[in-house]
C-alpha positions as a printed Julia matrix, in Angstrom:
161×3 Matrix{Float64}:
  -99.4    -73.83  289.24
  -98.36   -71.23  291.86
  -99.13   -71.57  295.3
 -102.42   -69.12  295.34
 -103.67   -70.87  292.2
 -103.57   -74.34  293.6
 -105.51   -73.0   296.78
 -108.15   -71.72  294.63
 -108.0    -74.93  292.66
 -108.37   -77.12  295.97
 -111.4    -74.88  297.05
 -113.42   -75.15  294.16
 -112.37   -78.95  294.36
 -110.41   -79.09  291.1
 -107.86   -81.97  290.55
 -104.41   -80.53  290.18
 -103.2    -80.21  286.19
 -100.11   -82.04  287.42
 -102.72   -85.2   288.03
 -104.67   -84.43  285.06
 -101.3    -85.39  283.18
 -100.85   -88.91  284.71
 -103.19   -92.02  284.99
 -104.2    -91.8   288.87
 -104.84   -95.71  289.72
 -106.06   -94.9   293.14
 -105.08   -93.88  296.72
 -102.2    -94.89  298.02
 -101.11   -94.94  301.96
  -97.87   -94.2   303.52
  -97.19   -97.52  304.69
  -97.62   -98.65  300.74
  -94.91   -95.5   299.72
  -92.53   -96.97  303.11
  -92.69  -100.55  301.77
  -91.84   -99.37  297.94
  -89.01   -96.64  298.45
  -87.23   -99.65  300.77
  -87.62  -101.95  298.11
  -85.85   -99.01  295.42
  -83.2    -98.85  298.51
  -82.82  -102.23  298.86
  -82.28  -103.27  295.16
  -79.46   -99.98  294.9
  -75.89  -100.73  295.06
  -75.6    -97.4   296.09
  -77.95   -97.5   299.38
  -78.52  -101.49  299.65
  -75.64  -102.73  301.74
  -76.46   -99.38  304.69
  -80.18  -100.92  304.45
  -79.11  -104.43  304.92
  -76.39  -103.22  307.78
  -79.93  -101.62  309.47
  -82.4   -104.55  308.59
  -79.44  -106.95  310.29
  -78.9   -104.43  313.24
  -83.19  -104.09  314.02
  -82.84  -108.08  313.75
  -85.38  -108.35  310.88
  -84.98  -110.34  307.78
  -84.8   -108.74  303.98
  -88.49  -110.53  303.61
  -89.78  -107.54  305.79
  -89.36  -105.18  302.5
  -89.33  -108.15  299.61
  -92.81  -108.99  300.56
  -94.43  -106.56  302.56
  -97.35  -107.28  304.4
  -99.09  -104.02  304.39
 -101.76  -105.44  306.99
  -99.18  -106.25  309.61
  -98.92  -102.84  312.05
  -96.03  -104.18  313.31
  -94.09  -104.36  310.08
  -95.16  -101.33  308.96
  -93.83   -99.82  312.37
  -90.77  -101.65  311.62
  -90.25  -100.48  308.05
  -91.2    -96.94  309.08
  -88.12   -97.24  311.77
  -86.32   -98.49  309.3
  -86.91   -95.44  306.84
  -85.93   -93.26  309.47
  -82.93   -94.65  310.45
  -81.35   -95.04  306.71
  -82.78   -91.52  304.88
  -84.47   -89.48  307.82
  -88.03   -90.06  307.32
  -90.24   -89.14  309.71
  -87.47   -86.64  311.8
  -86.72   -84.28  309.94
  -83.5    -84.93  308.25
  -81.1    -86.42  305.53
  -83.21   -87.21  302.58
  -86.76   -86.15  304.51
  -85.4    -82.71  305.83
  -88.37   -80.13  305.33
  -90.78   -82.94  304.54
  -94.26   -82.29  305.0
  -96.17   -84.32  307.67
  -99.05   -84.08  306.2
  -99.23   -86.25  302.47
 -102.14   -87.58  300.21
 -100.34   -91.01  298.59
 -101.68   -91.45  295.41
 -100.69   -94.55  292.41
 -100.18   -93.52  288.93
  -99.1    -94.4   285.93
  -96.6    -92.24  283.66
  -96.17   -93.17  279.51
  -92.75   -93.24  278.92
  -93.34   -89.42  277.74
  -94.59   -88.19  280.56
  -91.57   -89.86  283.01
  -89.1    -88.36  280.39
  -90.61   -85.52  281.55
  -90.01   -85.44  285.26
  -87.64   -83.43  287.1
  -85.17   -83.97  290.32
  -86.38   -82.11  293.31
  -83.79   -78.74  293.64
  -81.08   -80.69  295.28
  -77.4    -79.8   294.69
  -76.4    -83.57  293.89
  -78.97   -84.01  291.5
  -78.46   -80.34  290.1
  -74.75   -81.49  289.43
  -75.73   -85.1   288.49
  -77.91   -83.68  285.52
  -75.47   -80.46  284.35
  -78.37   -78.27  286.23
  -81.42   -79.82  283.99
  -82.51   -82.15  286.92
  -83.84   -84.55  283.92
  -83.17   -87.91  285.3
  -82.3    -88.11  281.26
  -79.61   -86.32  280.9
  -78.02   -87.16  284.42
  -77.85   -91.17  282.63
  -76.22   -90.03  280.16
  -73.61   -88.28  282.2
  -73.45   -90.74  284.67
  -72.69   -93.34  281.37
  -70.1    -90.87  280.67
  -68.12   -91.34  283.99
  -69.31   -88.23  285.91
  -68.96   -88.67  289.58
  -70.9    -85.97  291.48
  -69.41   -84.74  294.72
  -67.12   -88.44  294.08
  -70.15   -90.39  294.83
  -70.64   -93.43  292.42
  -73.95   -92.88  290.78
  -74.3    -96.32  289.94
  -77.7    -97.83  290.56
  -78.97   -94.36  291.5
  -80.57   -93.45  288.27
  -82.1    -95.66  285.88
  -83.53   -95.14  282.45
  -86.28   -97.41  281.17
């Protein structure tokens, strides 16, 4: 849908055909999407030991994103810190560079169809990763091959289900 289309869409109060695709559970916040990306982090060999370094350095124990307590304010402020500090979130940079500030967090469900269906964003590594399909797919299977991109391990950075 381009950009003048989804406008016109939002204005006559349409749901986007992107969400039409997917089983929408409900609204999500951005606490709830802070708490789950530091889990992914946390659980990748890739990202997890930089995340534990941070967690150690803030003085906060791996319980902060294990079980998340998405009533605390504090924890939340401290995950949010924490998000920023490892990928960029919330300043601009790293992973979160051009991010928008404003976000509607929504939970859904994908069938294994619709997931095989998703794309990486337009990012160079993930470009490379995939041979320039950015189908998480086909970046497994290269990455099963032995494909380094840029001489990063991929290990633990894409999974298929």
């Amino acid at each position: 849908m381009d950009e003048m289309t989804c406008k016109q869409a939002a204005a006559r109060n349409e749901v986007d055909p992107m969400l039409r695709v997917v089983q929408v559970l409900g609204k999500s916040s951005e606490d709830e999407m802070v708490a789950c990306f530091l889990s992914g982090e946390l659980s990748s060999r890739r990202f997890g030991r930089n995340l534990r370094s941070h967690l150690a350095a803030a003085g906060q124990a791996e319980q902060l994103l294990t079980h998340p307590d998405l009533s605390d304010a504090g924890a939340n402020f401290a995950r949010r810190a924490l998000l920023a500090a490892v990928r960029g979130y919330g300043e601009n940079r790293d992973l979160f560079e051009n991010f928008p500030a404003r976000v509607t967090w929504t939970r859904a469900l994908l069938s294994a169809d619709e997931a095989a269906g998703v794309r990486y964003l337009d990012y160079s590594y993930w470009v490379e990763l995939s041979g320039g399909s950015r189908r998480p797919t086909d970046a497994a299977a290269r990455i099963r091959a032995g494909l380094r991109a840029w001489a990063c391990p991929a290990n633990g950075v894409t999974r298929v289900m």
